[in-house]
Short mmCIF file of C-alpha atoms and ligand atoms in Angstrom, two decimals:
data_model
loop_
_atom_site.label_atom_id
_atom_site.label_comp_id
_atom_site.label_asym_id
_atom_site.label_seq_id
_atom_site.Cartn_x
_atom_site.Cartn_y
_atom_site.Cartn_z
CA MET V 141 133.39 92.80 119.59
CA LEU V 142 129.65 92.22 120.00
CA ARG V 143 127.39 90.32 117.58
CA ALA V 144 123.77 90.70 116.59
CA GLY V 145 121.61 89.04 119.25
CA ASP V 146 124.16 89.44 122.11
CA ILE V 147 122.72 90.68 125.37
CA VAL V 148 124.51 93.33 127.42
CA ARG V 149 123.32 93.67 131.02
CA THR V 150 124.42 96.77 132.87
CA LYS V 151 126.37 96.12 136.07
CA TRP V 152 124.93 98.85 138.27
CA SER V 153 121.38 99.39 137.04
CA GLY V 154 120.58 95.90 135.72
CA VAL V 155 119.20 97.23 132.42
CA ARG V 156 119.21 94.76 129.50
CA TYR V 157 120.19 95.75 125.96
CA GLN V 158 120.04 93.49 122.93
CA VAL V 159 122.51 94.13 120.11
CA ILE V 160 120.75 94.60 116.76
CA ARG V 161 123.65 95.46 114.45
CA PRO V 162 126.88 97.47 114.25
CA LEU V 163 126.42 101.15 113.30
CA GLY V 164 130.06 102.01 112.78
CA SER V 165 133.54 101.84 114.21
CA GLY V 166 136.59 104.02 114.47
CA ALA V 167 139.85 104.57 116.29
CA ASN V 168 138.13 104.88 119.68
CA GLY V 169 135.68 102.00 119.59
CA GLN V 170 132.59 100.45 118.05
CA VAL V 171 129.03 101.72 117.99
CA TYR V 172 126.06 99.32 117.93
CA LEU V 173 122.36 99.72 117.44
CA VAL V 174 120.79 98.16 120.56
CA ARG V 175 117.25 97.63 121.82
CA GLY V 176 116.68 98.61 125.43
CA PRO V 177 113.72 99.20 127.74
CA ASP V 178 112.89 102.49 125.99
CA GLY V 179 113.37 101.31 122.41
CA ASP V 180 116.33 101.62 120.04
CA ALA V 181 119.53 103.31 121.14
CA ALA V 182 123.22 103.48 120.17
CA MET V 183 125.86 101.86 122.39
CA LYS V 184 129.47 103.00 122.11
CA VAL V 185 131.93 100.39 123.34
CA CYS V 186 135.58 101.29 124.01
CA ASP V 187 138.55 99.25 125.17
CA ARG V 188 139.57 101.82 127.74
CA ALA V 189 137.38 102.96 130.63
CA GLU V 190 138.97 106.45 130.42
CA ASP V 191 137.75 106.94 126.82
CA VAL V 192 134.19 106.05 127.77
CA ALA V 193 134.29 108.35 130.81
CA LEU V 194 135.75 111.23 128.80
CA GLU V 195 133.22 110.97 125.95
CA TRP V 196 130.32 110.55 128.36
CA GLY V 197 131.37 113.67 130.29
CA ILE V 198 131.55 115.74 127.10
CA LEU V 199 128.26 114.33 125.79
CA GLU V 200 126.44 115.21 129.01
CA ARG V 201 127.83 118.75 128.96
CA VAL V 202 127.30 119.44 125.27
CA ALA V 203 124.00 117.68 124.55
CA LYS V 204 122.33 119.86 127.20
CA HIS V 205 122.91 122.89 124.97
CA SER V 206 122.92 121.33 121.53
CA PRO V 207 120.19 119.12 120.05
CA TRP V 208 122.53 118.47 117.12
CA PHE V 209 124.35 115.80 119.18
CA PRO V 210 122.78 112.51 120.41
CA ARG V 211 121.02 112.62 123.76
CA PRO V 212 122.99 110.75 126.47
CA ILE V 213 121.09 107.82 128.04
CA GLN V 214 123.38 105.92 130.42
CA LEU V 215 126.96 105.07 131.36
CA ASP V 216 127.72 101.64 132.79
CA ASP V 217 129.83 98.44 132.52
CA ASP V 218 128.77 95.02 131.24
CA ARG V 219 127.89 92.72 134.14
CA ASP V 220 128.97 89.55 132.31
CA ARG V 221 131.99 90.76 130.30
CA PRO V 222 134.59 92.44 132.51
CA GLY V 223 136.56 95.02 130.53
CA LEU V 224 133.70 95.97 128.23
CA TYR V 225 133.13 99.66 128.87
CA PHE V 226 130.28 101.50 127.19
CA TYR V 227 127.77 104.27 127.26
CA VAL V 228 124.34 104.41 125.66
CA MET V 229 122.99 107.38 123.71
CA GLU V 230 120.19 108.23 121.32
CA SER V 231 120.49 106.44 118.00
CA VAL V 232 120.70 109.07 115.28
CA SER V 233 119.12 108.15 111.97
CA GLY V 234 120.37 109.36 108.63
CA GLU V 235 123.19 108.68 106.20
CA PRO V 236 126.73 110.08 106.22
CA LEU V 237 127.09 113.42 104.45
CA SER V 238 129.28 111.87 101.73
CA ASP V 239 126.54 109.42 100.67
CA VAL V 240 123.73 111.97 100.67
CA LEU V 241 125.26 115.12 99.18
CA PRO V 242 125.79 113.99 95.57
CA ARG V 243 122.09 113.29 95.11
CA LEU V 244 120.81 116.53 96.64
CA SER V 245 119.70 119.60 94.70
CA GLU V 246 121.52 122.91 95.16
CA ARG V 247 118.73 124.10 97.43
CA GLU V 248 119.08 121.00 99.62
CA VAL V 249 122.87 121.37 99.77
CA HIS V 250 122.24 124.93 100.94
CA GLY V 251 119.84 123.56 103.60
CA VAL V 252 122.39 121.01 104.82
CA MET V 253 125.17 123.59 105.11
CA ASP V 254 122.82 126.05 106.78
CA GLN V 255 121.91 123.47 109.44
CA MET V 256 125.51 122.38 109.92
CA LEU V 257 126.49 125.98 110.57
CA GLN V 258 123.56 126.45 112.97
CA GLY V 259 124.72 123.34 114.86
CA LEU V 260 128.28 124.65 115.01
CA ALA V 261 127.08 128.10 116.11
CA ALA V 262 125.12 126.48 119.00
CA LEU V 263 128.22 124.53 120.10
CA HIS V 264 130.52 127.53 119.74
CA ARG V 265 128.18 129.71 121.84
CA HIS V 266 129.13 127.48 124.77
CA GLY V 267 132.85 127.75 124.06
CA TYR V 268 133.51 124.39 122.39
CA SER V 269 134.81 123.27 118.99
CA PHE V 270 133.70 119.99 117.40
CA CYS V 271 137.23 119.42 116.00
CA ASP V 272 136.72 115.95 114.45
CA LEU V 273 134.16 117.21 111.96
CA LYS V 274 134.15 115.00 108.84
CA PRO V 275 131.48 113.51 106.53
CA GLU V 276 131.18 110.26 108.58
CA ASN V 277 130.30 112.29 111.66
CA VAL V 278 127.53 114.30 109.99
CA LEU V 279 124.36 112.24 109.53
CA VAL V 280 121.74 113.63 107.16
CA GLU V 281 118.11 112.66 106.81
CA ALA V 282 116.73 113.93 103.53
CA ALA V 283 113.07 113.03 103.06
CA GLY V 284 111.37 115.09 100.39
CA ALA V 285 111.65 118.77 101.21
CA VAL V 286 112.79 118.10 104.78
CA VAL V 287 116.52 117.88 105.43
CA ARG V 288 117.76 117.18 108.96
CA VAL V 289 121.40 117.29 110.02
CA ARG V 290 122.83 115.76 113.23
CA PHE V 291 126.36 115.28 114.52
CA VAL V 292 127.85 112.10 116.04
CA ASP V 293 131.23 111.36 117.68
CA ILE V 294 131.61 113.68 120.59
CA GLY V 295 135.15 112.42 121.32
CA GLY V 296 136.95 115.34 119.68
CA VAL V 297 134.93 118.18 121.21
CA THR V 298 137.42 120.58 122.84
CA ALA V 299 137.13 123.86 124.77
CA PHE V 300 138.25 126.94 122.80
CA GLY V 301 141.94 127.67 123.20
CA ARG V 302 142.95 124.07 124.00
CA SER V 303 144.96 121.84 121.65
CA VAL V 304 142.85 119.69 119.35
CA ARG V 305 142.98 116.11 120.71
CA GLN V 306 141.26 114.16 117.97
CA PHE V 307 141.34 115.02 114.29
CA THR V 308 141.46 113.44 110.84
CA PRO V 309 144.31 114.82 108.68
CA PHE V 310 142.33 115.81 105.56
CA TYR V 311 139.81 117.76 107.69
CA ASP V 312 142.47 119.42 109.83
CA ARG V 313 143.44 122.96 108.80
CA ALA V 314 146.99 122.48 110.18
CA PHE V 315 147.51 119.62 107.71
CA TRP V 316 146.90 122.12 104.90
CA ASN V 317 149.10 124.71 106.60
CA LEU V 318 146.10 127.00 107.00
CA GLY V 319 146.25 127.59 110.75
CA SER V 320 147.00 126.09 114.11
CA ARG V 321 145.72 122.89 115.69
CA ARG V 322 143.97 124.81 118.46
CA ALA V 323 140.23 124.73 119.07
CA ASP V 324 138.42 127.83 117.82
CA PRO V 325 135.37 128.53 115.63
CA GLN V 326 137.45 128.78 112.46
CA TYR V 327 138.90 125.30 113.02
CA ASP V 328 135.39 123.84 112.65
CA LEU V 329 134.45 126.15 109.78
CA ALA V 330 137.49 124.97 107.83
CA ALA V 331 136.59 121.31 108.58
CA ALA V 332 132.99 121.91 107.42
CA ALA V 333 134.35 123.41 104.20
CA PHE V 334 136.72 120.47 103.62
CA ALA V 335 133.84 118.05 104.23
CA LEU V 336 131.61 119.77 101.66
CA LEU V 337 134.45 120.25 99.18
CA PHE V 338 135.54 116.61 99.21
CA CYS V 339 131.95 115.36 99.00
CA LEU V 340 131.28 117.60 95.98
CA THR V 341 134.54 116.85 94.18
CA SER V 342 136.63 113.89 95.36
CA PRO V 343 138.45 112.99 98.58
CA PRO V 344 142.19 113.77 98.65
CA PRO V 345 144.38 110.88 97.43
CA HIS V 346 146.22 108.96 100.14
CA PRO V 347 149.75 109.88 98.86
CA LEU V 348 149.01 113.54 99.72
CA LEU V 349 149.75 112.56 103.34
CA GLY V 350 153.44 112.29 102.40
CA LYS V 351 153.62 115.57 100.46
CA THR V 352 154.94 118.95 101.59
CA PRO V 353 152.51 121.66 102.80
CA ALA V 354 153.12 123.60 99.55
CA GLU V 355 152.19 120.57 97.43
CA ARG V 356 149.07 119.99 99.52
CA GLN V 357 147.99 123.58 98.98
CA VAL V 358 148.39 123.23 95.22
CA TRP V 359 146.09 120.18 95.37
CA LEU V 360 143.57 122.09 97.52
CA ASP V 361 143.51 125.12 95.20
CA LYS V 362 142.76 122.83 92.27
CA ALA V 363 139.96 121.11 94.22
CA LEU V 364 138.42 124.49 95.05
CA ARG V 365 138.35 125.38 91.36
CA ARG V 366 136.46 122.16 90.60
CA VAL V 367 133.44 122.81 92.84
CA PRO V 368 130.39 122.14 90.66
CA LEU V 369 128.09 124.67 92.38
CA ALA V 370 128.14 128.32 91.31
CA HIS V 371 129.75 130.66 93.90
CA TYR V 372 130.60 127.89 96.37
CA GLY V 373 134.30 127.96 95.39
CA THR V 374 134.73 131.50 96.74
CA TRP V 375 132.74 130.81 99.90
CA LEU V 376 134.66 127.60 100.65
CA TRP V 377 137.93 129.43 100.03
CA ALA V 378 136.92 132.04 102.63
CA LEU V 379 136.02 129.27 105.11
CA VAL V 380 139.25 127.31 104.80
CA HIS V 381 141.28 130.51 105.10
CA GLY V 382 139.49 131.52 108.32
CA ARG V 383 137.93 134.66 106.81
CA PHE V 384 134.62 134.40 108.67
CA ALA V 385 134.46 135.72 112.22
CA ASP V 386 132.12 132.93 113.32
CA ALA V 387 129.59 130.33 112.17
CA ARG V 388 126.80 132.93 111.97
CA ALA V 389 128.85 135.08 109.57
CA ALA V 390 129.62 131.99 107.47
CA GLN V 391 125.90 131.18 107.42
CA ALA V 392 125.07 134.71 106.25
CA GLY V 393 127.63 134.31 103.47
CA LEU V 394 126.23 130.98 102.19
CA PRO V 395 125.71 131.29 98.42
CA VAL V 396 122.05 131.70 97.46
CA PRO V 397 120.89 128.54 95.65
CA HIS V 398 120.25 128.88 91.89
CA ASP V 399 118.02 125.86 92.01
CA ARG V 400 116.61 124.55 88.78
CA GLY V 401 115.72 121.19 90.34
CA ARG V 402 119.20 119.99 89.42
CA THR V 403 120.89 117.50 91.70
CA VAL V 404 124.56 117.75 92.38
CA ALA V 405 125.91 115.25 89.86
CA PRO V 406 127.21 111.94 91.18
CA ARG V 407 130.96 111.57 91.06
CA SER V 408 131.05 109.59 87.81
CA HIS V 409 128.99 112.25 86.02
CA ARG V 410 130.60 115.36 87.42
CA ARG V 411 131.69 118.16 85.14
CA LYS V 412 135.36 118.06 84.19
CA PRO V 413 137.47 120.65 86.04
CA ALA V 414 137.11 124.09 84.42
CA ARG V 415 140.17 124.87 82.30
CA ALA V 416 140.81 127.99 84.30
CA ALA V 417 144.16 127.31 85.94
CA GLY V 418 145.73 130.46 84.49
CA ARG V 419 142.76 132.64 85.27
CA ARG V 420 143.28 133.17 88.98
CA ARG V 421 141.97 136.58 90.02
CA GLN V 422 142.74 138.92 92.86
CA GLY V 423 139.57 139.43 94.89
CA THR V 424 138.34 141.69 97.65
CA GLY V 425 135.82 139.39 99.29
CA GLN V 426 132.91 141.41 97.87
CA GLY V 427 129.85 139.26 97.36
CA VAL V 428 130.72 137.17 100.41
CA PRO V 429 128.76 138.90 103.19
CA GLY V 430 130.54 138.62 106.51
CA ALA V 431 133.87 137.68 104.91
CA GLN V 432 136.90 139.85 105.31
CA ALA V 433 139.04 140.69 102.27
CA VAL V 434 139.58 137.56 100.22
CA ARG V 435 142.82 137.62 98.31
CA GLY V 436 144.00 135.20 95.66
CA ARG V 437 140.69 133.35 95.72
CA PRO V 438 140.23 130.63 93.11
CA SER V 439 138.34 131.37 89.91
CA GLN V 440 134.87 129.84 89.58
CA ALA V 441 133.80 127.07 87.25
CA VAL V 442 132.60 128.38 83.84
CA ASP V 443 129.07 129.82 83.99
CA TRP V 444 127.53 128.69 80.64
CA THR V 445 124.38 130.80 81.01
CA GLU V 446 126.59 133.90 80.85
CA TRP V 447 128.28 132.59 77.68
CA VAL V 448 124.93 131.88 76.03
CA MET V 449 123.80 135.44 76.84
CA TRP V 450 126.91 137.03 75.27
CA ILE V 451 126.71 134.81 72.18
CA SER V 452 123.03 135.83 71.72
CA ILE V 453 123.86 139.54 72.09
CA GLY V 454 126.77 139.19 69.64
CA THR V 455 124.63 137.36 67.07
CA ALA V 456 121.86 139.98 67.34
CA ALA V 457 124.42 142.79 66.83
CA VAL V 458 125.92 141.08 63.75
CA VAL V 459 122.46 140.48 62.23
CA THR V 460 121.41 144.14 62.87
CA ILE V 461 124.60 145.46 61.23
CA ALA V 462 124.11 143.14 58.23
CA VAL V 463 120.45 144.28 57.79
CA TRP V 464 121.41 147.97 57.99
CA GLY V 465 124.28 147.35 55.58
CA THR V 466 121.89 145.75 53.07
CA LEU V 467 119.29 148.55 53.43
CA LEU V 468 121.85 151.34 52.98
CA GLN V 469 123.38 149.88 49.77
N1 LIG U 525 124.54 107.98 118.14
C1 LIG U 525 124.77 107.40 116.96
N2 LIG U 525 123.73 107.07 116.16
C2 LIG U 525 123.97 106.46 114.96
N3 LIG U 525 125.18 106.19 114.47
C3 LIG U 525 126.26 106.51 115.22
C4 LIG U 525 126.10 107.13 116.50
N4 LIG U 525 127.35 107.33 117.02
C5 LIG U 525 128.21 106.87 116.11
N5 LIG U 525 127.59 106.36 115.04
C6 LIG U 525 128.21 105.75 113.83
O1 LIG U 525 129.38 105.05 114.23
C7 LIG U 525 130.54 105.61 113.59
C8 LIG U 525 131.74 105.52 114.52
O2 LIG U 525 131.44 106.20 115.73
P1 LIG U 525 132.44 107.21 116.40
O3 LIG U 525 132.79 108.24 115.35
O4 LIG U 525 131.87 107.69 117.68
O5 LIG U 525 133.69 106.28 116.65
P2 LIG U 525 135.22 106.73 116.75
O6 LIG U 525 135.97 105.52 117.20
O7 LIG U 525 135.32 107.95 117.61
O8 LIG U 525 135.53 107.06 115.24
P3 LIG U 525 136.72 107.94 114.62
O9 LIG U 525 137.96 107.11 114.68
O10 LIG U 525 136.24 108.14 113.22
O11 LIG U 525 136.78 109.20 115.41
C9 LIG U 525 130.12 107.03 113.19
O12 LIG U 525 130.85 107.51 112.09
C10 LIG U 525 128.64 106.81 112.85
O13 LIG U 525 128.49 106.29 111.54
#
């Protein structure tokens, strides 16, 4: 564990980094904001040399093709602390997806998802899946009209066809019994959908980990019906069920924003789930460009503008009939 102010001197190149503050930690290690000869950077420290070597190798390979991941800077050991293994990469600014999404407008949510899918498409073009895609690993910078999305945590990136090495249960399609735990484009598309879904509604409760796959699916179906953005329920359903051929098709199917400057309500103010449990429809996937047939998709949240329109038409019809009735008497 490093502290603010600690100095790390690299063993082989003699470069000096000063620790500014921790940026985050996880199962594989800790990440610190450090100041080096070229300014601020992020240092990932792991207990095992193999983890550092593996992540560094992936980062070098992937970052070449994908500006969505941090740029690798250097791999080395600490000269003064034997057993401290680390690599240094670009420090990515932004906040985790879960903190940012609730205060974005529909148009900005659309922008975030569009960029996430572009980032995934770039990675997939080179034959890799992200695999450990979750809100903590998606950093978003939203400044005015500009929204910028970057990915961190390269550790799970896996070549297509291989078994997924690193995953988080709630973002893993196999946990929901919706596919295998093998790396492919749909694995990431499902994870992206779970990330958006849980940020827009609420994260799954911990006890779900001990439930059967059927019980988990019931929970997921309910969550999909609670999505507060028009048309996103259907699109997310198609993503988690692997209905899009690739990230480009999913991007083409992104619901068009109906932006009225509204922000996606914070959790405490979100609309109550639509009372539509019995209104599940059979669908054909129409209206979701790029999606194959979508069956048993969840019904959408109530669209009040449609209700207002029908009430107005009904009132006008009643008034017209009443006027004619009076005139004809
Ligand atoms: N390059 C970076 N720039 C800024 N923050 C970063 C960077 N890399 C990682 N982080 C932050 O540190 C956190 C932990 O890093 P990382 O995900 O690499 O660790 P991990 O041990 O693999 O975590 P997990 O167990 O979640 O997989 C990230 O969620 C992110 O908030």
